[in-house]
Short mmCIF file of C-alpha atoms and ligand atoms in Angstrom, two decimals:
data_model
loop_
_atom_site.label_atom_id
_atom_site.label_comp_id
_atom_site.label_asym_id
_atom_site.label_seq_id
_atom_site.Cartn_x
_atom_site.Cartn_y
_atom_site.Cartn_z
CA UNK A 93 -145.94 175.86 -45.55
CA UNK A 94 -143.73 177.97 -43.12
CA UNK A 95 -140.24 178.35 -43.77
CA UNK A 96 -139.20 176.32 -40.69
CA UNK A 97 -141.36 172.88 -41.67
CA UNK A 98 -139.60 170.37 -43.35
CA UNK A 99 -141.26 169.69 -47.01
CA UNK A 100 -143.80 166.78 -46.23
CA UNK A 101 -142.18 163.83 -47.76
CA UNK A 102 -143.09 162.64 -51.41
CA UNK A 103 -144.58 159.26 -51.74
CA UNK A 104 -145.61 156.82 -54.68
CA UNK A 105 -148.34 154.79 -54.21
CA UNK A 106 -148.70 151.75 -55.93
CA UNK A 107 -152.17 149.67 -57.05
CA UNK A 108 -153.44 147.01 -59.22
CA UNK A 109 -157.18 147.17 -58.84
CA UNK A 110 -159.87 148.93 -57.03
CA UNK A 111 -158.10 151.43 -55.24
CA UNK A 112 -159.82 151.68 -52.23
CA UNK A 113 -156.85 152.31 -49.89
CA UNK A 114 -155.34 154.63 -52.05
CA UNK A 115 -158.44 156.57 -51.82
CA UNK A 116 -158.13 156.63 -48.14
CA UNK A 117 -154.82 157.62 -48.10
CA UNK A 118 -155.72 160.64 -50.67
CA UNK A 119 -158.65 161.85 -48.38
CA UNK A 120 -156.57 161.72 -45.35
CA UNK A 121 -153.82 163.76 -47.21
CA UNK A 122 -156.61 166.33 -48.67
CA UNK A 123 -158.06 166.39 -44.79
CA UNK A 124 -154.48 167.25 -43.55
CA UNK A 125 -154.56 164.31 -41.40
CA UNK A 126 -151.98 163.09 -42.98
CA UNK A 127 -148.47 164.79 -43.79
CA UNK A 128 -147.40 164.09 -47.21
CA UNK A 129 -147.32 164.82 -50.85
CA UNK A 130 -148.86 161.91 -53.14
CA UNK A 131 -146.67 162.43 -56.08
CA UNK A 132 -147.32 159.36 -58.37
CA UNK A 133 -149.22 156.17 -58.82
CA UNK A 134 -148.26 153.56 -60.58
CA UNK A 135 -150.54 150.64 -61.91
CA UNK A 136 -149.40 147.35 -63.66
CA UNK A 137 -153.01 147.31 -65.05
CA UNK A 138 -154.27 149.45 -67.88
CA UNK A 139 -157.52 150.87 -66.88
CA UNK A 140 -157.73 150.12 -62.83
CA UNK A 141 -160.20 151.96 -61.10
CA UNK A 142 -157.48 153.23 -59.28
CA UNK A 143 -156.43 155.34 -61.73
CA UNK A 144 -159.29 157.44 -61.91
CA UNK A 145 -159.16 158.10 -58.54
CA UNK A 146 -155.92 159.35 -58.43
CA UNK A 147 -156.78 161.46 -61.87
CA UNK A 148 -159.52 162.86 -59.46
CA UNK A 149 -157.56 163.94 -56.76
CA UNK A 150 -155.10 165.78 -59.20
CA UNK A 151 -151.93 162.92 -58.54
CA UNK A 152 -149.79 161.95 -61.55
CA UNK A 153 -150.57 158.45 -62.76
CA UNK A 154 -148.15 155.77 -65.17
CA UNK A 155 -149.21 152.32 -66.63
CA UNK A 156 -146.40 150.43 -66.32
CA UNK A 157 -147.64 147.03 -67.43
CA UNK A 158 -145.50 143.74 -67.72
CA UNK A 159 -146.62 143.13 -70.84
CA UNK A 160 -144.55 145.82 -72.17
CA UNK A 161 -141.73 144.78 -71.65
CA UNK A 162 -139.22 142.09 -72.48
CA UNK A 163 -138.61 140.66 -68.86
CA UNK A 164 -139.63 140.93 -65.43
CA UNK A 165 -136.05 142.81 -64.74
CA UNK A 166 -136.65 145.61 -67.65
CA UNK A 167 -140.41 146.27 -65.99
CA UNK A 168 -139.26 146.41 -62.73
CA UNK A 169 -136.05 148.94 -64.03
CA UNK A 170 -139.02 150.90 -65.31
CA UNK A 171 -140.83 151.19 -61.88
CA UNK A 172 -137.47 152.19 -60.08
CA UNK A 173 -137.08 154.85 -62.51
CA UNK A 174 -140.33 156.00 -62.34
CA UNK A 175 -139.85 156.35 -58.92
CA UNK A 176 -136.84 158.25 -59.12
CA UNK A 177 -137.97 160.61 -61.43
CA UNK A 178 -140.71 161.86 -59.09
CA UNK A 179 -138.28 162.16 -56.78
CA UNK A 180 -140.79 160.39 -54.40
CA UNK A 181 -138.83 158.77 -50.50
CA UNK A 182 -141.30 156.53 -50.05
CA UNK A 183 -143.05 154.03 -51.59
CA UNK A 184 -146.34 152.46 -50.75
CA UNK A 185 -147.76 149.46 -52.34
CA UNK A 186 -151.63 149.38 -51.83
CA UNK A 187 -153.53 146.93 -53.49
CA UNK A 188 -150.79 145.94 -55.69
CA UNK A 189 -150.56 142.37 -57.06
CA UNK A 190 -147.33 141.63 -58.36
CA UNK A 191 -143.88 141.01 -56.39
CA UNK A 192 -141.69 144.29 -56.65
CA UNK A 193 -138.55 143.74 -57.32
CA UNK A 194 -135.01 144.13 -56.17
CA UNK A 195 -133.77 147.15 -57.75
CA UNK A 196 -137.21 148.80 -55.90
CA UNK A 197 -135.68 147.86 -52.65
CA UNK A 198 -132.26 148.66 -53.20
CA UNK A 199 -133.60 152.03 -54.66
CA UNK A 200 -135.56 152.69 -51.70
CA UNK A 201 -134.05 150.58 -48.61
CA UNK A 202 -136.51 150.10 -45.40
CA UNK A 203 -138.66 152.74 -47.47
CA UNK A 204 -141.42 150.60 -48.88
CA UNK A 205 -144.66 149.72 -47.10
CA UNK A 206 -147.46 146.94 -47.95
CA UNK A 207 -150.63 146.38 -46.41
CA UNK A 208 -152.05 142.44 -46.40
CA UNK A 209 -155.28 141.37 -44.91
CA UNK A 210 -154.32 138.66 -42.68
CA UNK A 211 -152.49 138.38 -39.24
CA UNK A 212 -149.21 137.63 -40.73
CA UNK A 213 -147.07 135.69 -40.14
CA UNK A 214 -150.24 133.85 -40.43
CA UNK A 215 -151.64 133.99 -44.35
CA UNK A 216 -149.24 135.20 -46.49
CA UNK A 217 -150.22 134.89 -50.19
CA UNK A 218 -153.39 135.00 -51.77
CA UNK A 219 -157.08 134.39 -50.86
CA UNK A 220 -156.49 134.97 -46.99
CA UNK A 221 -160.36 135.34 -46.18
CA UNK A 222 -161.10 132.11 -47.79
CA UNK A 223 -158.37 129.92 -46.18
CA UNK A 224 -158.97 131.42 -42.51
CA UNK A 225 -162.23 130.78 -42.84
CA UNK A 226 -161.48 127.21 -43.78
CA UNK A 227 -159.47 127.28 -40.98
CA UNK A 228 -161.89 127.50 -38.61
CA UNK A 229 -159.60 130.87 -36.80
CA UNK A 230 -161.37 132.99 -34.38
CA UNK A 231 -159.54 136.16 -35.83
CA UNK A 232 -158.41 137.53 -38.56
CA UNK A 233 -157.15 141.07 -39.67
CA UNK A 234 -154.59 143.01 -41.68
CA UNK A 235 -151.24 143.95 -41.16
CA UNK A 236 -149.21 146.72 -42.21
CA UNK A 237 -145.47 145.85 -43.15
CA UNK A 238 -142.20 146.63 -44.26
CA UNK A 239 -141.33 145.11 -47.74
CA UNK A 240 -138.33 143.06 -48.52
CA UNK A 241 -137.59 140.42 -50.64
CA UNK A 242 -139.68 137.23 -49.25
CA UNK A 243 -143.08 137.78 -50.03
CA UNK A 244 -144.72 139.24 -46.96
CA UNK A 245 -142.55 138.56 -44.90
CA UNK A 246 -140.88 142.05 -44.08
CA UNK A 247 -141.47 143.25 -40.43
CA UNK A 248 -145.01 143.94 -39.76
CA UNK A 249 -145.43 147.41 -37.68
CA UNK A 250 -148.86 147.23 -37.02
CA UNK A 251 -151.67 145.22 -36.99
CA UNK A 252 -156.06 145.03 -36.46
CA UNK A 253 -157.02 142.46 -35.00
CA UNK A 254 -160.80 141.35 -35.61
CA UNK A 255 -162.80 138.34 -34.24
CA UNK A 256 -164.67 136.40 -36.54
CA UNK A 257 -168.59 136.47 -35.90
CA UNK A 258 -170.34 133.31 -36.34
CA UNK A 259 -171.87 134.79 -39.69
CA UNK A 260 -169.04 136.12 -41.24
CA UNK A 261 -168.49 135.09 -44.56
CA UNK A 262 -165.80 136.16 -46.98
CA UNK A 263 -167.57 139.20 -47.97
CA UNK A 264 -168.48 140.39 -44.52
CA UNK A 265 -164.50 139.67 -43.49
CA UNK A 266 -163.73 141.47 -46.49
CA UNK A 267 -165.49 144.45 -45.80
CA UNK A 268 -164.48 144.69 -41.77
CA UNK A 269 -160.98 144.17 -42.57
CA UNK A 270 -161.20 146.98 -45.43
CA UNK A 271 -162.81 149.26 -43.30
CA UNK A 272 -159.97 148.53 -40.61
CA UNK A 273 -157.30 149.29 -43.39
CA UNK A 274 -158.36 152.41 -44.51
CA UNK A 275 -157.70 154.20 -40.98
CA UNK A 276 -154.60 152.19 -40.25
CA UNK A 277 -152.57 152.09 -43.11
CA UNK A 278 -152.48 156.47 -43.21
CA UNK A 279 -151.19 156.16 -39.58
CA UNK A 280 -148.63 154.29 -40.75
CA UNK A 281 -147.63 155.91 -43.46
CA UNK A 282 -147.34 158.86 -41.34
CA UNK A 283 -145.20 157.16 -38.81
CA UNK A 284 -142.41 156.26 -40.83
CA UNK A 285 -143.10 159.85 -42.95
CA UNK A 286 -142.22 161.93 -39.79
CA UNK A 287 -139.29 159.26 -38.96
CA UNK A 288 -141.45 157.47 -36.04
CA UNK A 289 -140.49 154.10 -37.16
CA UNK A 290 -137.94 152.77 -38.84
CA UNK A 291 -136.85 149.38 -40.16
CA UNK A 292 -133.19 148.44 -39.54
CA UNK A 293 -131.25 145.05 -39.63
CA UNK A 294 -132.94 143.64 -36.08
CA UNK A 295 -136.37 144.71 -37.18
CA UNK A 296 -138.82 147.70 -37.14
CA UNK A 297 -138.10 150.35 -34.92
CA UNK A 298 -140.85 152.67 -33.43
CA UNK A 299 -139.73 155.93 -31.44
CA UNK A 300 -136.48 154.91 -31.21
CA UNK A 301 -137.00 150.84 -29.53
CA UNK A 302 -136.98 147.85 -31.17
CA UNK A 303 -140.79 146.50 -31.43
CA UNK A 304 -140.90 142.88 -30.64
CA UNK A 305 -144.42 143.03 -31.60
CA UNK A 306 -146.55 144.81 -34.04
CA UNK A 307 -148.57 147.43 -32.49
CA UNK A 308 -151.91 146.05 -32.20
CA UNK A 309 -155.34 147.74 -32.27
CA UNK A 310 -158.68 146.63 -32.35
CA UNK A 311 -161.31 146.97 -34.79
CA UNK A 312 -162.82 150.28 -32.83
CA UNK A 313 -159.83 151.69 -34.17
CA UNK A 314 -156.76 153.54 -32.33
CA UNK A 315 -157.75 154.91 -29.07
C1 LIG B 264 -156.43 145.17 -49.59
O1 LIG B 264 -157.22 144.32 -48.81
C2 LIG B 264 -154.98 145.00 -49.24
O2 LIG B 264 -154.76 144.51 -47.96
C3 LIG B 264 -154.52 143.95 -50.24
O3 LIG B 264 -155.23 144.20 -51.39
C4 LIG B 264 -156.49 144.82 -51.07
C5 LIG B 264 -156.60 146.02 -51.95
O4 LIG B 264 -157.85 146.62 -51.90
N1 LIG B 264 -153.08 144.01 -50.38
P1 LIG B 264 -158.08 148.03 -52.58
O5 LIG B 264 -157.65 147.92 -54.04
O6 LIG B 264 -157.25 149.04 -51.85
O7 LIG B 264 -159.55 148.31 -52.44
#
């Protein structure tokens, strides 16, 4: 790095199962299209695939499992200071199934990002293919978004926006809206890495303007 670059910022990345976003975000970091250092992942699952991948790439990994500990606030005290001590400014959950908790937030205001796979506000919670589907929608997609307390329901920065094909099924969604996520959430990381966007009291911010709406791209990808 030259002397006059800032250091790329640290991030933690946090996952509960497969891994497959982290992944992307470690291959886009190794391909230098993305600016920052992955400094830890966390998992609140003993063996997730998503720790070997992070093993792989060379990133510190911690088990910090629920079960652990006496209470919900002692394991999430853990995660904040696991966070702290890798000295990480931003933190990006990926794949990660449980609700972080306050002290993460306070720890780490407007720093913490979460990707969902559904057009929120439509969708929050689980099983999102499934109940659009049911739905009988004519799109679906994933949104990137900044965390705070009310389960996704932090301002969303960006979105994809697919159509559902008359043959998609669950697994086909699945699969698009993966795909979609593993280009978008990088960008997005790198946005609010190099200060692009920001999230204050009226909302995100994106080079310096309020954003009444997410940023929306298609499936293609951005152009
Ligand atoms: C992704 O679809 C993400 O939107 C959701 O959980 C899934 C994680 O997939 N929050 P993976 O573990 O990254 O493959």
């Amino acid at each position: 790095m030259k002397a006059d670059q800032p250091a790329a910022a640290r991030i933690a990345i946090l996952a509960s199962g497969n891994g497959s976003n982290l992944q992307a975000i470690l291959e886009r970091v190794a391909s230098g299209e993305l600016p920052v250092t992955p400094a830890l992942v966390i998992t609140d699952v003993p063996g997730a695939r998503a720790l070997q991948r992070a093993a792989t790439a060379g990133v510190a990994t911690r088990v910090i499992a629920p079960g652990d500990f006496p209470d919900r606030a002692a394991w999430n005290q853990a995660i904040a200071a696991a966070l702290k001590s890798a000295n990480v400014s931003l933190v990006v959950l990926a794949g990660f199934m449980r609700i972080i908790g306050a002290q993460v937030l306070e720890d780490f205001p407007g720093k913490v990002l979460n990707i969902h796979p559904s057009l929120l506000p439509r969708y929050p919670g689980l099983n999102t293919y499934q109940r659009v589907l049911a739905a009988g929608d004519n799109k679906h997609g994933t949104s990137v978004h900044f965390v705070t307390e009310e389960l996704d329901a932090g301002p969303v920065i960006a979105q994809v926006v697919l159509p559902i094909r008359e043959h998609d099924d669950e697994q086909s969604l699945r699969q698009r809206v993966l795909a979609a996520e593993h280009w978008l959430y990088s960008l997005v990381i790198g946005w609010l890495a190099t200060g692009r966007v920001e999230m204050r009291s009226s909302g995100a911010w994106l080079d310096g303007k309020v954003m009444d709406d997410p940023v929306r791209f298609s499936e293609s990808g951005p152009p």
